[in-house]
Every structure is written in C-alpha cells, then in structure tokens.
Coordinates of C-alpha atoms and ligand atoms in Angstrom, one line a residue:
X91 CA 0.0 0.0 0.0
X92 CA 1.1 3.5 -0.9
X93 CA 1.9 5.9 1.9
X94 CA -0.3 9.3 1.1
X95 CA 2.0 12.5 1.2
X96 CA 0.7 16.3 1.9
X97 CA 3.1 18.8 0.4
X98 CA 3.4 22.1 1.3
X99 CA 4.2 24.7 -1.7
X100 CA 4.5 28.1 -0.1
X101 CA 5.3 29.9 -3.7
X102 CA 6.9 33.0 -3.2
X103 CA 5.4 34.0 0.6
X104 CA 6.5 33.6 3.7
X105 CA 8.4 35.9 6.5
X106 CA 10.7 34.7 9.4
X107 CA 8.1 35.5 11.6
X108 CA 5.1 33.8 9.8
X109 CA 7.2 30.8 8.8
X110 CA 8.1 30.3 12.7
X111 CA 4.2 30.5 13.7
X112 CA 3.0 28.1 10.6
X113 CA 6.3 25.5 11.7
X114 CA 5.8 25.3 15.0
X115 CA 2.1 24.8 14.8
X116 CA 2.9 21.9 12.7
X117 CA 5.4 20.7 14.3
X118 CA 2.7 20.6 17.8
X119 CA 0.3 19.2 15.6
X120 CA 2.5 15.8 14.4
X121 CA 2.5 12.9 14.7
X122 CA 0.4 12.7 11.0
X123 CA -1.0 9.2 9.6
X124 CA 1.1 10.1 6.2
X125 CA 4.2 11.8 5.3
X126 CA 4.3 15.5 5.4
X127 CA 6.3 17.9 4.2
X128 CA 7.0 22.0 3.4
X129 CA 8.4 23.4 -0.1
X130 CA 9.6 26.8 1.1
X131 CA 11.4 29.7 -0.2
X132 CA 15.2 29.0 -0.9
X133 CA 16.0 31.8 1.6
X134 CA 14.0 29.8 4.7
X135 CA 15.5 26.8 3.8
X136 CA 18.1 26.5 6.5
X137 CA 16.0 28.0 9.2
X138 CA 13.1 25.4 8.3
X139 CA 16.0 22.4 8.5
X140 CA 16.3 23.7 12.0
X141 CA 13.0 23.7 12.9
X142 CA 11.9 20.6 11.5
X143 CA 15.4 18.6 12.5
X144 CA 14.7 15.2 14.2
X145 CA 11.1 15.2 13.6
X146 CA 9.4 13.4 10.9
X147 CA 8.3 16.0 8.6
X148 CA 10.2 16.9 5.7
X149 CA 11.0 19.8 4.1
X150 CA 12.2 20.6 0.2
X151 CA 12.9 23.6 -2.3
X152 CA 10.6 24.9 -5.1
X153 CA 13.0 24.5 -8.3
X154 CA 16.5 23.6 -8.7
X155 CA 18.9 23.7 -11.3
X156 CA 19.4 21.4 -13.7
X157 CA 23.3 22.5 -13.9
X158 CA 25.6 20.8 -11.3
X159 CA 27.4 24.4 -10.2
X160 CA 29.1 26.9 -12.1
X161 CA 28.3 30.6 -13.6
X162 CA 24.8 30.3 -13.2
X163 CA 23.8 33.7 -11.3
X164 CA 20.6 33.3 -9.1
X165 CA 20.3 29.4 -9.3
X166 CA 20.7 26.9 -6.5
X167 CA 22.3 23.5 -7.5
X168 CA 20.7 20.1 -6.2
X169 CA 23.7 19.4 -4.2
X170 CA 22.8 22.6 -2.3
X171 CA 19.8 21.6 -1.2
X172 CA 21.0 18.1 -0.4
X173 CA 23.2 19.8 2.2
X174 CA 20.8 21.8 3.3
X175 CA 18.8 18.4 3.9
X176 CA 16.2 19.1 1.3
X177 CA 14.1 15.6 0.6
X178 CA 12.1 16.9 -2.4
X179 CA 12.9 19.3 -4.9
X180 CA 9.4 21.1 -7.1
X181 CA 10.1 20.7 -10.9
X182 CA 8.2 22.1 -13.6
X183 CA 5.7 23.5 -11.1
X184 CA 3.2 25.5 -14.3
X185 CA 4.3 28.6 -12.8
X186 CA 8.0 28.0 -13.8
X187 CA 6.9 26.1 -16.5
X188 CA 4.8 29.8 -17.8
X189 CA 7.0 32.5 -16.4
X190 CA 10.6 31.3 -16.7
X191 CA 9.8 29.6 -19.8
X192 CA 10.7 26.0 -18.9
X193 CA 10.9 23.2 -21.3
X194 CA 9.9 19.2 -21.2
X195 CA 13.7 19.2 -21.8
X196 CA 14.2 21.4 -18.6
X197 CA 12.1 19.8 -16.4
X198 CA 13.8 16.6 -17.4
X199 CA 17.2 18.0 -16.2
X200 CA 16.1 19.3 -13.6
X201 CA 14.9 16.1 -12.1
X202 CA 17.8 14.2 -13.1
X203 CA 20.4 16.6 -11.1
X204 CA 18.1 16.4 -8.2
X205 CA 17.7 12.5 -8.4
X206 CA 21.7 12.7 -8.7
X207 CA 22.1 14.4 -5.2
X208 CA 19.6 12.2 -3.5
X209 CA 17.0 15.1 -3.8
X210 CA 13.7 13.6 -4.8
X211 CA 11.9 15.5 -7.4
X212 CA 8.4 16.3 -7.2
X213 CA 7.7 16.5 -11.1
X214 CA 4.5 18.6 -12.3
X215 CA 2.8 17.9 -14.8
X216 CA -0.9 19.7 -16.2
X217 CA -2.8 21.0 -18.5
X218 CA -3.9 24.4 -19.6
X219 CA -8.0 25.1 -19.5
X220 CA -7.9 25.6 -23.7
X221 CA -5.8 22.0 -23.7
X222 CA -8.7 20.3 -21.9
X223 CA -11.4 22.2 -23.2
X224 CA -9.7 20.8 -26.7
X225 CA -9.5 17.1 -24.9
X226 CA -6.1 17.3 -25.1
X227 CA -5.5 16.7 -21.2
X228 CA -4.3 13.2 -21.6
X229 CA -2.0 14.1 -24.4
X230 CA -0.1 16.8 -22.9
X231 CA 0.5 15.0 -19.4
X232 CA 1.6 12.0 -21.1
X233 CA 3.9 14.0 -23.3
X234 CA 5.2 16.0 -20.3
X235 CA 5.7 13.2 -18.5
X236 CA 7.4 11.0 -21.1
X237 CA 10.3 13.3 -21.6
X238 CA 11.4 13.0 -17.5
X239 CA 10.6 9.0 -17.9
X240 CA 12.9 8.9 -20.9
X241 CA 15.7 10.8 -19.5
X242 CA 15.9 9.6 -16.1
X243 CA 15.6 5.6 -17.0
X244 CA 15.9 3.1 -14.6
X245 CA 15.8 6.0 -12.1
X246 CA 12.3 7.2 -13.3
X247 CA 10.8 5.0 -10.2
X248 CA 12.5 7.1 -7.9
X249 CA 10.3 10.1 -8.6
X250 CA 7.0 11.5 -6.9
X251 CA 4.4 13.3 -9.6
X252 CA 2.3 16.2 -9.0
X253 CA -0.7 16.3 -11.6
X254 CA -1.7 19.8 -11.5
X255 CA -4.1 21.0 -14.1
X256 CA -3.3 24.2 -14.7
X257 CA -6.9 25.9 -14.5
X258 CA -7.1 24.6 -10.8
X259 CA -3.8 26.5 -9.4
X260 CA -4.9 29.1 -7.4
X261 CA -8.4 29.4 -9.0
X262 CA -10.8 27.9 -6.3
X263 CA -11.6 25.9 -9.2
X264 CA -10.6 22.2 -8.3
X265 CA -10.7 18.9 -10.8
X266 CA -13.5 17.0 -9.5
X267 CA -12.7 13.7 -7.7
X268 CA -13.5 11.8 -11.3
X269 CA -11.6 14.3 -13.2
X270 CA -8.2 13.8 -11.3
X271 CA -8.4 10.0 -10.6
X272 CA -9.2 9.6 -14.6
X273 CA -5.7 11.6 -14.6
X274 CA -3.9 9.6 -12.6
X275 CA -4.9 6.5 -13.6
X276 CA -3.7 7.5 -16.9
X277 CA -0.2 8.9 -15.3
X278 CA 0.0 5.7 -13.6
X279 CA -0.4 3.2 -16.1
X280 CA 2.0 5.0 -18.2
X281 CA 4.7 4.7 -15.0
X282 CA 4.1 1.3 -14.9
X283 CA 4.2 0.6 -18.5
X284 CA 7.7 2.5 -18.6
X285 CA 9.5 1.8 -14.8
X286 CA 7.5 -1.5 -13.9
X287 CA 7.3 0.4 -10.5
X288 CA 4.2 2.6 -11.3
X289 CA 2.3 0.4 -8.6
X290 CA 4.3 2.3 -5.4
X291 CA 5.0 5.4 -7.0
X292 CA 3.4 8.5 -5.7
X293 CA 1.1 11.0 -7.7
X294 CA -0.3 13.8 -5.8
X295 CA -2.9 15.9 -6.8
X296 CA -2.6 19.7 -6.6
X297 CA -4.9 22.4 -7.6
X298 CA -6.7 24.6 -5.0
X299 CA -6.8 21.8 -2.3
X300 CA -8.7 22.8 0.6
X301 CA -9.7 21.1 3.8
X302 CA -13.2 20.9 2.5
X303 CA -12.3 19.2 -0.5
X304 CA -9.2 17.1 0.1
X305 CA -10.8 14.1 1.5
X306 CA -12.4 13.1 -1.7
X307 CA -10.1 13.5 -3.5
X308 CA -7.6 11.4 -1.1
X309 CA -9.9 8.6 -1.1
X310 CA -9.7 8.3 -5.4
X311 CA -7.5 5.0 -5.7
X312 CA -5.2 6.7 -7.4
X313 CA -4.2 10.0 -5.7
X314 CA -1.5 9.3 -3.2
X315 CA -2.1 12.7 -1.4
X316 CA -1.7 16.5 -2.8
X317 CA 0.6 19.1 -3.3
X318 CA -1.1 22.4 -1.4
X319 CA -0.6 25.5 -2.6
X320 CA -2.6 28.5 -0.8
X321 CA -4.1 26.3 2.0
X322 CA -0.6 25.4 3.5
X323 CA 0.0 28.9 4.5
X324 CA -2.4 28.6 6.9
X325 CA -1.5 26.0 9.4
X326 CA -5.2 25.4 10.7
X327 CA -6.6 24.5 6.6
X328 CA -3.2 22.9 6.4
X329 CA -2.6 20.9 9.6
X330 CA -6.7 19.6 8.3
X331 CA -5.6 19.1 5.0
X332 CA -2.9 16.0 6.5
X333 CA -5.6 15.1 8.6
X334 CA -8.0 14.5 5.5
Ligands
PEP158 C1 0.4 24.8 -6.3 O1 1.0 25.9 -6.2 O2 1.1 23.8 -6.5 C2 -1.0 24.7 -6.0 C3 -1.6 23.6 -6.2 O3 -1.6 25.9 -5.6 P1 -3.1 26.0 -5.0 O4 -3.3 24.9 -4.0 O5 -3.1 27.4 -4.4 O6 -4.1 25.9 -6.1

C-alpha cells in the first residue's frame, strides 16, 4: 500500500516570523497518519531544516537547477539543497513552466540533477484550460511526462508526480474527484508501463486543495495525497488538510 503524502508549496510567501508561527504549529500538531512535508522559499531553507530537524516531517525547495554548479547567477544546485537536507525538490511547477519559460527538456534535467544528489523530485505535470477544453488533457501529461521517464531511465521510479491541471492553481476551481483519478490513472499506467514500479510510486494531486475538498479527492485509488498551494500557509486548513 502507498503511503499518502501532503506537500506544502508556499510559492513566493512567507516571513521569518510567519514561517516560525506556521512551523511550530505543525510541528505541535504531528504525529500525521502520512508523510508531510514543506516546499519553502530558498532563503527559509536553512531555518526550516532547523525547525523541522529530528522530527518526521520533511522539508524541500521549489526549483533547482538542472546545472551541477558553475556561472549560473541566481540558481541553487541540487547538491545545495542536499546539504541543506532538502528531501524533495518542485520541478516544472506550471508557474515555472509559464514565467521562466521551462521546457519538457528542462524539467527533465532538472529532475535528473536532483535524483543525482539524493533530492527527490516532485515533477508537475498539467494541463492548460484551452488544452482540456480541446480534450487534449491526456496528451499533454503524457507527453510532459514521457520526456522525464525517458531521460531519467531506470531511475524514473525514484520520482513522486504532482498532476496539476493548470486551470485549478490558485483558482478555487478544483478537478472534481472523477476528473483527477481519470488523470492519474492515466499517469499511472504510463509509469508502470515505462519503470515497472508505477504500482508504489506516488502522484499527488494539486490544484486549490482545501480542507473541505481534500478528503475526496484522497480517497480516489489513485491519488496518493496532494501538493497544497494557498491552504498550507495557513497552518489550521493545512494541519486539516494532513488530517484528511
Ligand atoms: C500549487 O501551487 O502547486 C497549487 C496547487 O496551488 P493552490 O493549492 O493554491 O491551487
């Protein structure tokens, strides 16, 4: 049986004194029945490590860069976050994907470097509303997640995927249970037909998650938990959220 897994996306908000009131409630809140984890600004990074140090829930960066090190102004490498005891590295979130222009190709190399540092990638994949308006949903997240499977090989078990249809992110419009199962059945069978692992990989569900919401979508055979965006910066609809 698959362990479920709540992640955390904070996006670009956050101060040292909100982040120390949203940590510490969760951390009074554990123990969880599932994994749990934060995806936090690189800046909070190492204060978050030292919050969340010896307990059980995890904590991970929102992007990393697909070069090892070098003249790369701005970027932090996977072996960065490594030693800043990062678990899970966000690639091809759509809002990386849309503003920093990021390719398949990207996304790709991106979660190869972090795989190569022990970093586990949470890979995005979703589509736009004019893509499944024009039924091409199943298309695009196969596509999108066909060029990570093909350049990470044998290692493609080793990754957790976020289906995120676009449309939903920050919305308040969420897929409907049926919508995002249908998804992930999809996502899975094509993990299993391409890793022969797709049967204990992880794919969360993310797309204005709410506490009022998530335990329907939990239940769907397929969806192994969700990656939160707006609700996990509110440790009450978050800490509910894991509880879903
Ligand atoms: C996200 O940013 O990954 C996300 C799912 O956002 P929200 O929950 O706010 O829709």
């Amino acid at each position: 049986m698959r362990r479920k897994l709540v992640v955390g996306n904070w996006k670009m908000h956050g101060s040292r004194p909100a982040n120390a009131e949203l940590l510490s409630a969760l951390m009074a809140a554990r123990p969880f029945a599932l994994d749990v984890a934060v995806c936090v600004p690189a800046i909070y990074i190492h204060e978050t490590a030292a919050t969340l140090a010896g307990s059980d829930l995890r904590w991970g960066a929102q992007d990393v860069s697909q070069h090892a090190q070098g003249a790369y102004t701005g970027e932090i490498s996977a072996a960065m976050l490594a030693e800043a005891g990062c678990r899970y590295a966000i690639v091809g979130h759509s809002e990386r994907r849309a503003y920093h222009g990021e390719t398949d190709q990207v996304v790709a190399d991106k979660a190869q470097a972090a795989l190569a540092k022990g970093v586990t990638p949470i890979v995005c994949v979703g589509e736009t509303l004019a893509q499944r308006d024009a039924g091409e949903t199943e298309a695009v997240v196969k596509r999108q997640l066909s060029v990570v499977i093909h350049q990470l090989a044998h290692c493609a078990s080793e990754i957790v995927v976020a289906y995120e249809p676009v449309w939903a992110i920050g919305t308040g419009r969420t897929a409907t249970p049926e919508q995002a199962q249908a998804v992930h059945a999809v996502l899975r069978a094509q993990l299993q037909a391409a890793t022969g692992h797709g049967e204990r990989m992880k794919i969360l569900y993310g797309g204005s998650v709410k506490a009022d919401n998530a335990a329907t979508l939990f239940v769907q055979p397929d969806i192994d938990g969700g990656l939160i965006g707006g609700a996990s910066l509110k440790a009450a609809d978050f800490i509910a959220i894991c509880r879903a």
